[in-house]
Coordinates of C-alpha atoms and ligand atoms in Angstrom, one line a residue:
M66 CA 17.7 -10.4 -12.5
S67 CA 17.8 -13.7 -10.4
H68 CA 18.9 -13.8 -6.9
I69 CA 22.0 -16.1 -5.7
P70 CA 21.8 -16.5 -2.0
D71 CA 25.5 -17.0 -1.2
T72 CA 26.8 -13.8 -2.7
P73 CA 27.3 -10.8 -0.2
L74 CA 24.3 -8.4 0.3
L75 CA 25.3 -4.8 -0.1
P76 CA 23.7 -2.5 2.4
N77 CA 22.0 0.7 1.9
F78 CA 22.8 4.0 3.6
L79 CA 19.7 5.7 4.6
A80 CA 18.6 7.9 7.5
G81 CA 22.2 8.2 8.6
R82 CA 22.7 4.4 9.1
W83 CA 23.5 1.2 6.9
Q84 CA 20.7 -0.7 6.6
K85 CA 20.2 -4.3 4.8
G86 CA 17.1 -5.2 2.7
Q87 CA 14.9 -7.9 4.1
G88 CA 14.3 -9.7 0.9
Q89 CA 16.5 -12.0 -1.2
G90 CA 17.5 -9.2 -3.7
S91 CA 18.9 -9.1 -7.1
T92 CA 22.5 -10.4 -8.0
L93 CA 24.9 -8.5 -10.0
F94 CA 27.0 -10.5 -12.4
D95 CA 30.3 -10.3 -14.2
P96 CA 29.4 -9.8 -17.6
V97 CA 32.2 -11.5 -19.2
L98 CA 32.7 -14.6 -16.8
G99 CA 28.9 -14.7 -15.8
T100 CA 29.9 -15.3 -12.4
P101 CA 27.7 -13.9 -9.6
L102 CA 29.3 -10.9 -7.6
V103 CA 27.0 -9.3 -4.8
R104 CA 23.4 -8.8 -4.2
V105 CA 21.4 -5.6 -3.7
D106 CA 18.0 -5.2 -2.0
N107 CA 16.1 -2.4 -0.2
T108 CA 13.0 -4.4 0.8
G109 CA 11.4 -3.4 4.1
L110 CA 13.3 0.1 4.2
D111 CA 11.5 2.9 5.8
L112 CA 11.7 5.1 2.8
A113 CA 9.8 8.0 4.6
E114 CA 12.1 8.1 7.3
G115 CA 15.1 8.4 5.1
F116 CA 13.6 11.0 2.9
A117 CA 12.7 13.0 6.0
F118 CA 16.2 12.6 7.6
A119 CA 18.0 13.8 4.3
R120 CA 15.7 16.6 4.0
N121 CA 15.6 17.9 7.4
S122 CA 19.2 17.0 9.1
G123 CA 21.2 16.7 6.0
G124 CA 19.5 19.9 4.1
A125 CA 19.7 22.1 7.4
A126 CA 23.4 21.1 8.0
L127 CA 24.5 21.6 4.3
R128 CA 22.7 25.0 4.3
A129 CA 24.2 26.2 7.4
M130 CA 27.5 26.0 5.5
S131 CA 28.8 28.5 2.9
Y132 CA 29.3 27.8 -0.8
G133 CA 33.0 28.1 -0.2
Q134 CA 32.9 25.4 2.9
R135 CA 30.7 23.0 0.8
A136 CA 33.3 23.4 -2.0
A137 CA 36.1 22.7 0.3
M138 CA 34.2 19.6 1.4
L139 CA 33.9 18.4 -2.3
G140 CA 37.8 18.8 -2.5
E141 CA 38.1 16.4 0.5
V142 CA 35.7 13.9 -1.2
V143 CA 38.0 14.0 -4.4
K144 CA 40.9 12.9 -2.0
V145 CA 38.9 10.1 -0.5
L146 CA 37.9 8.8 -4.0
Q147 CA 41.5 9.1 -5.2
A148 CA 42.8 7.1 -2.5
H149 CA 40.5 4.0 -3.3
R150 CA 40.7 4.2 -7.2
D151 CA 42.3 0.8 -7.5
A152 CA 39.3 -0.9 -5.7
Y153 CA 37.0 1.2 -8.0
Y154 CA 38.9 -0.2 -11.2
D155 CA 38.6 -3.6 -10.0
I156 CA 34.7 -3.5 -9.3
A157 CA 34.5 -1.9 -12.8
T158 CA 36.5 -4.8 -14.5
R159 CA 34.3 -7.3 -12.5
N160 CA 30.9 -5.7 -12.8
S161 CA 30.9 -3.7 -15.9
G162 CA 33.3 -5.7 -18.0
T163 CA 35.3 -2.7 -19.0
V164 CA 38.9 -2.4 -20.2
T165 CA 40.9 0.1 -18.2
K166 CA 40.5 3.1 -20.3
D167 CA 36.9 2.6 -20.4
S168 CA 36.8 2.3 -16.6
A169 CA 38.6 5.5 -16.4
V170 CA 36.0 7.5 -18.4
D171 CA 33.4 6.5 -15.7
I172 CA 35.7 6.6 -12.6
D173 CA 38.2 9.5 -13.2
G174 CA 35.7 11.3 -15.2
G175 CA 33.4 11.4 -12.1
I176 CA 36.3 12.3 -9.8
F177 CA 37.4 15.3 -12.3
T178 CA 33.7 16.5 -12.4
L179 CA 33.8 16.7 -8.5
G180 CA 37.0 18.5 -8.5
F181 CA 36.0 21.0 -11.1
Y182 CA 33.0 21.9 -8.9
A183 CA 35.1 22.0 -5.8
K184 CA 37.3 24.7 -7.7
Q185 CA 34.6 26.7 -9.1
G186 CA 32.6 26.7 -5.9
A187 CA 35.4 28.1 -4.0
A188 CA 35.1 31.4 -5.9
L189 CA 31.5 31.8 -4.5
G190 CA 33.3 32.4 -1.1
E191 CA 31.2 32.8 2.2
A192 CA 27.9 33.7 0.6
S193 CA 24.7 32.0 1.4
C194 CA 22.7 33.0 -1.8
L195 CA 23.4 33.8 -5.3
L196 CA 22.4 37.2 -6.8
D197 CA 21.0 36.8 -10.2
G198 CA 21.5 39.9 -12.5
E199 CA 21.7 43.6 -11.5
R200 CA 18.8 45.4 -9.6
I201 CA 15.9 46.4 -11.6
R202 CA 14.0 49.8 -10.9
M203 CA 10.4 49.3 -10.3
G204 CA 9.5 52.9 -11.2
K205 CA 11.2 56.1 -11.9
D206 CA 12.3 56.4 -8.4
P207 CA 15.5 54.2 -7.7
L208 CA 14.3 53.6 -4.1
F209 CA 12.1 50.4 -4.7
Q210 CA 13.8 47.8 -6.9
T211 CA 13.7 44.1 -7.6
Q212 CA 16.8 42.0 -7.1
H213 CA 16.5 38.3 -8.4
V214 CA 18.0 35.8 -6.0
L215 CA 18.6 32.1 -6.0
K216 CA 18.3 30.2 -2.7
P217 CA 19.0 26.3 -2.5
T218 CA 15.7 24.4 -2.2
R219 CA 15.0 22.9 0.9
G220 CA 14.3 19.5 -0.2
V221 CA 16.4 16.3 -1.2
A222 CA 17.7 15.6 -4.6
L223 CA 16.7 12.0 -5.8
F224 CA 18.9 10.6 -8.5
I225 CA 17.7 7.7 -10.4
N226 CA 20.8 6.8 -12.6
A227 CA 21.4 4.4 -15.6
F228 CA 23.7 1.4 -15.5
N229 CA 26.3 2.9 -17.9
F230 CA 28.0 5.4 -15.6
P231 CA 27.9 4.2 -11.9
S232 CA 30.5 6.7 -10.8
W233 CA 30.4 9.7 -13.3
G234 CA 26.4 9.4 -13.1
L235 CA 26.6 10.0 -9.3
W236 CA 29.3 12.7 -9.0
E237 CA 28.2 15.0 -11.9
K238 CA 24.9 15.3 -10.3
A239 CA 26.1 15.1 -6.7
A240 CA 28.6 17.7 -7.1
P241 CA 26.4 20.7 -8.2
A242 CA 23.7 19.5 -5.6
L243 CA 25.9 19.2 -2.6
L244 CA 27.8 22.7 -3.6
S245 CA 24.2 24.1 -3.7
G246 CA 23.6 22.7 -0.3
V247 CA 21.0 20.1 -1.2
P248 CA 21.2 16.6 0.2
V249 CA 21.4 13.7 -2.3
I250 CA 19.7 10.2 -2.4
V251 CA 21.2 8.1 -5.2
K252 CA 19.5 5.1 -6.5
P253 CA 21.9 3.5 -8.9
A254 CA 20.7 1.1 -11.8
T255 CA 20.7 -2.5 -10.3
A256 CA 23.1 -4.2 -12.9
T257 CA 26.0 -1.9 -11.7
A258 CA 25.1 -0.6 -8.4
W259 CA 28.1 -1.8 -6.5
L260 CA 30.5 0.7 -7.7
T261 CA 28.2 3.7 -6.5
Q262 CA 27.4 2.0 -3.3
R263 CA 31.2 1.4 -2.6
M264 CA 32.0 5.0 -3.6
V265 CA 29.1 6.3 -1.2
A266 CA 30.5 3.7 1.5
D267 CA 34.1 5.3 1.4
V268 CA 32.9 8.9 1.6
V269 CA 30.6 7.9 4.5
E270 CA 33.5 6.2 6.3
A271 CA 35.6 9.0 6.0
G272 CA 33.1 11.2 7.7
L273 CA 33.5 14.2 5.6
L274 CA 29.6 15.0 5.1
P275 CA 27.1 16.0 7.4
A276 CA 24.7 13.3 8.4
G277 CA 21.9 12.8 5.7
A278 CA 23.7 14.5 3.0
L279 CA 24.4 11.6 0.9
S280 CA 22.3 8.4 0.9
V281 CA 22.2 5.3 -1.4
I282 CA 19.3 2.9 -2.1
C283 CA 20.1 -0.3 -4.3
G284 CA 17.8 -2.4 -5.8
S285 CA 14.2 -1.6 -6.6
S286 CA 12.7 1.8 -7.5
A287 CA 9.4 1.0 -6.2
G288 CA 8.1 3.7 -3.8
L289 CA 10.7 6.3 -4.5
M290 CA 9.1 8.7 -6.3
D291 CA 6.1 8.6 -3.8
Q292 CA 8.4 10.1 -1.4
L293 CA 8.9 13.2 -3.2
Q294 CA 7.6 16.7 -1.9
P295 CA 7.1 19.8 -3.6
F296 CA 10.6 21.3 -2.9
D297 CA 12.3 18.1 -3.7
V298 CA 14.0 17.6 -7.1
V299 CA 14.5 14.5 -9.2
S300 CA 17.2 13.7 -11.7
F301 CA 16.5 10.8 -14.0
T302 CA 18.9 9.4 -16.5
G303 CA 17.9 6.3 -18.5
S304 CA 15.6 5.1 -21.2
A305 CA 12.9 7.4 -22.8
E306 CA 10.3 4.6 -21.6
T307 CA 11.2 5.0 -17.9
A308 CA 11.4 8.6 -18.4
R309 CA 7.7 8.7 -19.5
L310 CA 6.8 7.0 -16.1
I311 CA 8.8 9.4 -14.3
R312 CA 7.3 12.5 -16.0
S313 CA 3.8 11.3 -15.4
H314 CA 4.2 10.4 -11.7
P315 CA 2.0 12.4 -9.5
A316 CA 5.1 13.9 -7.8
V317 CA 5.9 15.6 -10.9
A318 CA 2.6 16.0 -12.6
Q319 CA 0.6 17.2 -9.4
R320 CA 3.3 18.3 -6.8
S321 CA 5.5 20.3 -9.1
V322 CA 8.7 18.3 -8.2
R323 CA 11.2 19.8 -10.3
C324 CA 12.4 17.1 -12.8
N325 CA 15.4 16.6 -15.1
I326 CA 15.4 14.1 -17.7
E327 CA 18.5 12.7 -19.6
A328 CA 17.2 10.0 -22.0
D329 CA 18.4 8.3 -25.1
S330 CA 19.8 10.1 -28.2
L331 CA 20.7 9.3 -31.8
N332 CA 23.8 11.7 -31.9
S333 CA 25.3 12.6 -35.3
A334 CA 28.7 13.1 -36.8
L335 CA 28.7 15.2 -40.0
L336 CA 31.6 15.7 -42.6
D337 CA 32.0 18.9 -44.4
P338 CA 30.6 18.8 -48.0
A339 CA 34.1 20.0 -49.5
A340 CA 36.0 17.2 -47.7
T341 CA 37.8 14.6 -50.0
S342 CA 39.0 11.1 -48.8
D343 CA 42.6 12.4 -48.3
S344 CA 41.5 15.6 -46.2
E345 CA 42.2 16.1 -42.6
A346 CA 38.6 16.6 -41.8
F347 CA 37.9 13.0 -43.4
K348 CA 40.5 11.4 -41.4
L349 CA 39.4 13.0 -38.2
L350 CA 35.9 11.9 -38.7
V351 CA 37.0 8.5 -39.3
A352 CA 39.3 8.1 -36.1
E353 CA 36.5 10.0 -34.0
V354 CA 33.7 7.7 -35.2
A355 CA 35.6 4.4 -34.7
R356 CA 36.7 5.7 -31.3
E357 CA 33.0 6.7 -30.3
M358 CA 31.6 3.4 -31.4
T359 CA 34.0 1.3 -29.2
V360 CA 34.6 3.4 -26.0
K361 CA 32.6 1.6 -23.4
S362 CA 31.3 -0.7 -25.9
G363 CA 29.3 2.0 -27.4
Q364 CA 27.2 2.2 -24.2
K365 CA 27.5 6.0 -24.0
C366 CA 24.4 8.2 -24.2
T367 CA 26.4 10.7 -26.2
A368 CA 28.2 8.0 -28.7
I369 CA 28.0 8.7 -32.3
R370 CA 24.9 6.7 -33.6
R371 CA 24.5 8.3 -37.2
V372 CA 27.4 9.4 -39.4
F373 CA 26.7 11.7 -42.4
V374 CA 29.2 12.2 -45.2
P375 CA 28.9 13.7 -48.7
R376 CA 27.6 11.1 -51.1
A377 CA 31.0 10.8 -53.1
L378 CA 32.7 9.8 -49.8
Y379 CA 30.2 7.0 -48.9
A380 CA 32.1 4.2 -50.0
A381 CA 35.5 5.6 -48.9
A382 CA 34.2 6.3 -45.3
A383 CA 32.8 2.7 -44.9
A384 CA 36.3 1.4 -46.0
A385 CA 38.2 3.6 -43.7
I386 CA 36.0 3.4 -40.7
G387 CA 35.8 -0.6 -41.2
A388 CA 39.6 -0.7 -41.3
R389 CA 40.0 1.1 -37.9
L390 CA 37.3 -1.0 -36.4
A391 CA 39.2 -4.1 -37.3
K392 CA 41.9 -3.2 -35.0
T393 CA 39.6 -3.5 -32.0
T394 CA 40.1 -6.8 -30.3
V395 CA 37.0 -7.8 -28.2
G396 CA 36.9 -9.8 -25.1
N397 CA 38.0 -10.4 -21.5
P398 CA 39.2 -6.8 -20.3
R399 CA 41.8 -8.8 -18.1
N400 CA 43.7 -9.8 -21.2
E401 CA 46.2 -6.9 -22.2
S402 CA 45.5 -7.5 -26.0
V403 CA 41.8 -6.6 -25.6
R404 CA 40.8 -3.1 -26.7
M405 CA 36.9 -3.5 -25.9
G406 CA 35.3 -5.3 -23.1
A407 CA 31.7 -6.4 -22.6
L408 CA 28.3 -4.9 -22.6
V409 CA 26.8 -4.6 -19.1
S410 CA 24.8 -7.7 -19.1
R411 CA 23.6 -10.8 -20.9
E412 CA 20.1 -8.8 -21.1
Q413 CA 21.9 -5.9 -23.0
F414 CA 23.7 -8.4 -25.3
H415 CA 20.4 -9.8 -26.5
G416 CA 18.9 -6.2 -26.7
V417 CA 21.8 -5.1 -28.6
L418 CA 21.9 -8.0 -31.2
A419 CA 17.9 -7.4 -31.6
G420 CA 18.4 -3.8 -32.1
I421 CA 21.1 -4.6 -35.0
E422 CA 18.5 -6.8 -36.7
H423 CA 15.8 -4.1 -36.3
L424 CA 18.1 -1.6 -38.1
K425 CA 19.3 -4.0 -40.7
T426 CA 15.6 -3.8 -41.9
E427 CA 16.7 -0.4 -43.5
A428 CA 20.4 -0.7 -43.7
E429 CA 23.1 -3.2 -45.0
V430 CA 26.1 -4.4 -43.1
L431 CA 29.3 -2.3 -44.2
Y432 CA 31.5 -3.9 -41.3
D433 CA 31.0 -6.8 -38.6
G434 CA 33.8 -7.5 -36.2
A435 CA 32.1 -10.7 -35.1
A436 CA 34.1 -12.9 -37.5
A437 CA 37.3 -12.2 -35.6
G438 CA 36.0 -13.9 -32.4
L439 CA 36.5 -13.1 -28.7
V440 CA 39.7 -13.0 -26.9
D441 CA 39.7 -15.2 -23.6
A442 CA 35.9 -15.1 -23.5
D443 CA 33.3 -17.7 -24.3
P444 CA 30.6 -16.3 -26.7
A445 CA 28.0 -18.5 -24.9
V446 CA 28.5 -16.7 -21.7
A447 CA 30.0 -13.2 -22.3
A448 CA 28.0 -10.4 -23.0
C449 CA 30.6 -9.0 -25.7
V450 CA 29.6 -7.8 -29.1
A451 CA 31.7 -6.8 -31.8
P452 CA 31.5 -3.2 -33.5
V453 CA 29.1 -3.2 -36.3
L454 CA 28.9 -0.5 -39.0
L455 CA 25.7 -0.3 -41.0
G456 CA 24.9 1.9 -43.9
T457 CA 22.1 2.8 -46.6
P458 CA 22.3 4.8 -49.5
D459 CA 19.1 6.3 -48.9
P460 CA 18.7 8.1 -45.6
V461 CA 15.9 10.0 -46.5
K462 CA 13.5 7.1 -46.8
A463 CA 14.8 5.5 -43.7
N464 CA 12.6 5.7 -40.5
V465 CA 13.9 3.2 -37.8
L466 CA 17.7 4.5 -38.5
H467 CA 16.7 7.8 -37.1
E468 CA 14.4 6.6 -34.3
I469 CA 16.1 3.4 -32.6
E470 CA 19.1 3.7 -30.3
V471 CA 21.0 0.5 -30.1
F472 CA 23.0 0.8 -27.0
G473 CA 26.3 -1.0 -28.1
P474 CA 29.1 -0.6 -30.4
V475 CA 26.9 0.2 -33.4
A476 CA 26.6 3.2 -35.8
T477 CA 25.0 3.8 -39.2
L478 CA 26.7 5.6 -42.2
M479 CA 24.6 7.7 -44.5
P480 CA 25.2 9.9 -47.5
Y481 CA 23.7 13.3 -48.1
D482 CA 23.4 15.4 -51.3
S483 CA 23.2 18.9 -49.9
E484 CA 23.8 20.9 -47.0
S485 CA 20.2 21.5 -46.4
Q486 CA 19.4 17.8 -46.6
A487 CA 22.1 17.1 -44.0
W488 CA 20.5 19.6 -41.5
E489 CA 17.2 17.9 -42.1
L490 CA 18.5 14.4 -41.8
I491 CA 20.3 15.1 -38.6
R492 CA 17.2 16.9 -37.1
R493 CA 15.3 13.7 -37.8
G494 CA 16.9 12.4 -34.6
E495 CA 14.3 14.8 -33.0
G496 CA 16.7 16.3 -30.5
S497 CA 20.1 14.9 -29.6
L498 CA 22.7 15.5 -26.9
V499 CA 25.7 16.2 -29.2
A500 CA 26.4 16.5 -32.9
S501 CA 30.2 16.7 -34.2
V502 CA 31.1 18.6 -37.1
Y503 CA 34.4 17.7 -39.1
S504 CA 35.8 20.6 -41.1
E505 CA 38.7 22.7 -42.2
D506 CA 36.2 25.6 -42.8
A507 CA 35.4 28.1 -40.1
A508 CA 32.7 29.4 -41.9
F509 CA 31.0 25.8 -42.4
I510 CA 31.4 25.2 -38.8
A511 CA 29.7 28.3 -37.9
R512 CA 26.8 27.6 -40.3
A513 CA 26.6 24.2 -38.8
A514 CA 26.7 25.5 -35.2
A515 CA 23.9 27.9 -36.1
E516 CA 21.8 25.2 -37.8
L517 CA 22.2 22.5 -35.0
A518 CA 22.6 24.5 -31.8
D519 CA 18.8 24.6 -31.3
S520 CA 18.3 20.8 -31.4
H521 CA 21.6 19.9 -29.7
G522 CA 22.6 20.3 -26.2
R523 CA 26.2 20.5 -27.6
V524 CA 27.8 21.1 -30.9
H525 CA 31.3 19.8 -31.1
A526 CA 33.4 21.1 -34.1
I527 CA 36.6 19.3 -34.7
S528 CA 39.1 21.2 -37.2
P529 CA 42.8 20.1 -37.7
D530 CA 44.0 22.9 -35.5
V531 CA 42.3 21.4 -32.5
A532 CA 42.8 17.7 -33.4
A533 CA 45.3 17.2 -30.4
S534 CA 43.3 19.4 -27.8
Q535 CA 39.8 18.6 -28.8
T536 CA 38.0 16.9 -25.9
G537 CA 36.2 14.2 -27.8
H538 CA 32.5 13.9 -29.4
G539 CA 31.3 11.8 -26.5
N540 CA 33.2 13.0 -23.6
V541 CA 30.9 15.0 -21.4
M542 CA 33.1 17.9 -19.8
P543 CA 31.6 19.6 -16.5
M544 CA 32.2 23.1 -18.0
S545 CA 29.8 22.5 -21.1
L546 CA 26.4 21.9 -21.0
H547 CA 25.0 18.2 -21.1
G548 CA 21.5 17.6 -22.1
G549 CA 19.4 17.8 -25.2
P550 CA 15.9 18.8 -26.3
G551 CA 13.2 16.5 -27.5
R552 CA 13.8 12.8 -27.3
A553 CA 17.1 13.4 -25.6
G554 CA 14.8 14.2 -22.6
G555 CA 14.7 18.1 -22.5
G556 CA 17.2 18.0 -19.6
E557 CA 20.2 20.4 -18.8
E558 CA 23.1 19.2 -16.6
L559 CA 26.7 20.6 -16.0
G560 CA 27.7 23.7 -18.0
G561 CA 29.9 25.0 -15.2
L562 CA 28.0 27.0 -12.5
R563 CA 24.9 26.8 -14.5
A564 CA 24.2 23.4 -13.1
L565 CA 23.4 25.0 -9.7
G566 CA 20.2 26.5 -11.1
F567 CA 18.5 23.2 -10.7
Y568 CA 19.0 23.0 -7.0
H569 CA 18.0 26.5 -6.4
R570 CA 14.8 28.5 -6.4
R571 CA 14.7 31.9 -8.0
S572 CA 12.8 34.5 -6.2
A573 CA 12.3 38.3 -7.2
V574 CA 12.9 40.3 -4.0
Q575 CA 11.0 43.7 -4.2
A576 CA 12.5 46.0 -1.6
S577 CA 14.0 49.3 -0.8
S578 CA 17.4 49.9 -1.9
V579 CA 18.8 49.9 1.8
A580 CA 17.2 46.4 2.3
L581 CA 18.6 45.1 -0.9
D582 CA 21.9 46.2 0.2
A583 CA 21.5 44.2 3.5
L584 CA 20.5 41.1 1.2
A585 CA 23.4 41.6 -1.1
A586 CA 25.8 41.4 1.7
T587 CA 24.8 37.7 2.3
G588 CA 25.0 37.0 -1.7
V589 CA 27.6 36.8 -4.5
P590 CA 26.8 37.6 -8.1
F591 CA 25.9 34.4 -10.0
K592 CA 28.1 34.5 -13.2
P593 CA 28.0 31.2 -14.7
Ligands
NAP188 P1 16.3 2.3 -17.7 O1 16.0 1.0 -17.7 O2 15.4 3.3 -17.9 O3 16.9 2.5 -16.1 C1 17.4 3.7 -15.6 C2 17.0 3.7 -14.2 O4 15.8 3.8 -13.8 C3 17.5 2.6 -13.4 O5 18.1 3.0 -12.1 C4 16.2 1.7 -13.1 O6 16.5 1.0 -12.0 C5 15.3 2.8 -12.9 N1 13.9 2.5 -13.1 C6 13.3 1.5 -13.9 N2 12.1 1.4 -13.9 C7 11.7 2.4 -13.0 C8 10.4 3.0 -12.6 N3 9.3 2.5 -12.9 N4 10.4 4.1 -11.8 C9 11.6 4.6 -11.4 N5 12.7 4.2 -11.8 C10 12.9 3.2 -12.5 O7 17.7 2.7 -18.3 P2 18.9 2.0 -18.5 O8 18.8 0.8 -19.4 O9 19.5 1.7 -17.2 O10 20.0 3.0 -19.2 C11 20.2 3.0 -20.6 C12 19.8 4.2 -21.3 O11 20.1 5.3 -20.5 C13 20.1 4.2 -22.7 O12 18.9 4.4 -23.4 C14 20.9 5.7 -22.6 O13 20.9 6.4 -23.8 C15 20.3 6.3 -21.6 N6 21.3 7.2 -20.9 C16 21.3 8.6 -21.1 C17 22.3 9.3 -20.5 C18 22.1 10.9 -20.7 O14 23.0 11.6 -19.7 N7 21.2 11.4 -21.5 C19 23.4 8.7 -19.8 C20 23.4 7.4 -19.6 C21 22.5 6.5 -20.1 P3 16.8 -0.6 -12.2 O15 18.2 -0.7 -12.8 O16 16.8 -1.3 -10.9 O17 15.8 -1.2 -12.9

């Protein structure tokens, strides 16, 4: 990213004060108009001082509060963010190029998640530790027993986030961390760091959090991992390639810093083998695939990338999904007729076009919205890509279709010949965040869940009876687990209070029943 000196330089908030980087920084752009917006830079910051301040001052102040007090604090943060929503939408339009409903997924999704943890945390009351399970006798005599307890770790939580969710990506991690009593340092992805920085600025300005509880560092990631000490944790969201660097960093590999990785994923949608082209299940799949391909221009880690239908319905599904996609007008999100805005940057634009070409080595184009042109946007400047549905009649022979995540409005349709082949093809994604199943048959849904649960963080079943209430294949809800095995990164986030586990250390306290009674008086049963 180049730098343009005249644009405002956003300060970082570290060691309890606003600090500007001493370098020229990187410029953030409007991905539709191509205009420069702001710059970010952290050159010359004393990272060691900032991490120590968060660890010592922020951590101590947060741990001095109960879960209930910290939950109430999150509730106040929600109010501050709600009061500034208009500014966040404005930044999202300018910096992410998203239409209002797509900005909402990020902005309101983040605020909703924070509010969820404020409510869940209130139920933990005045406790200062979590009691994990019942006491277990150590022998015949009930006098000496084990009680597992969870205590917040005495370190910082470093978040290294992806560009597609500058709001939700911060709050879905910060809510459980702060509720646990662990201070947060967030490093947003450079391309969209503005919204994260602005939200932190509003919360800092409101004076709701103890000094050191929330810091933001924008710009280069250089040196951040080097700061991590054994009781710190790092939560990374981004590409599998960067994830490899995080995992092999000495902080993780040698100092055992706990590490959560949310990486890319080739999520699937599966239609029941008994479906017909006029069945409800078919219609539900078509609607969900078209929606998932186009929400946030397909820049969602949970978006549907592979669509599996019974072979007899391959042509019908291609036609129906294509017809839906044809209604998606693409272009400048400021124009009210536009349904889908831009990708995040011109770099991503070129990356997605190259990715489509790569997939085309094994697939044909079933629908391409490019012919419709862009609304109010210059194709030579705007990072807008129209939706593309690819397909292959022979998914067993395909390789790249099961391997390459194209981070844009792109999916591949594939027919299957038997239930067992469908499971095999879905598993070729080698571990995904989510698979959705479309069926009117409860027994098939149960079989699909049993077959797919071990390779997916979430199995989302859509049947006609839940058509109106289902929350969406790609929507990450705070009460459900987010993460996935294998190439999805192997991480776990959210899942209600389960998320607190990452920020706590479990210890087995072996003591007399009387001593355990005294300990239990400071805790609350952990029932996620
Ligand atoms: P990325 O290039 O891997 O960047 C992710 C973050 O890592 C950014 O903050 C980036 O900073 C930082 N980074 C880059 N190099 C680093 C290094 N050597 N050490 C430490 N940090 C480093 O990923 P992206 O392109 O922003 O995100 C898109 C990908 O994220 C997609 O593949 C998507 O599937 C995945 N994703 C997954 C989830 C999930 O929850 N599973 C959610 C969203 C996105 P800079 O921006 O400054 O380079």
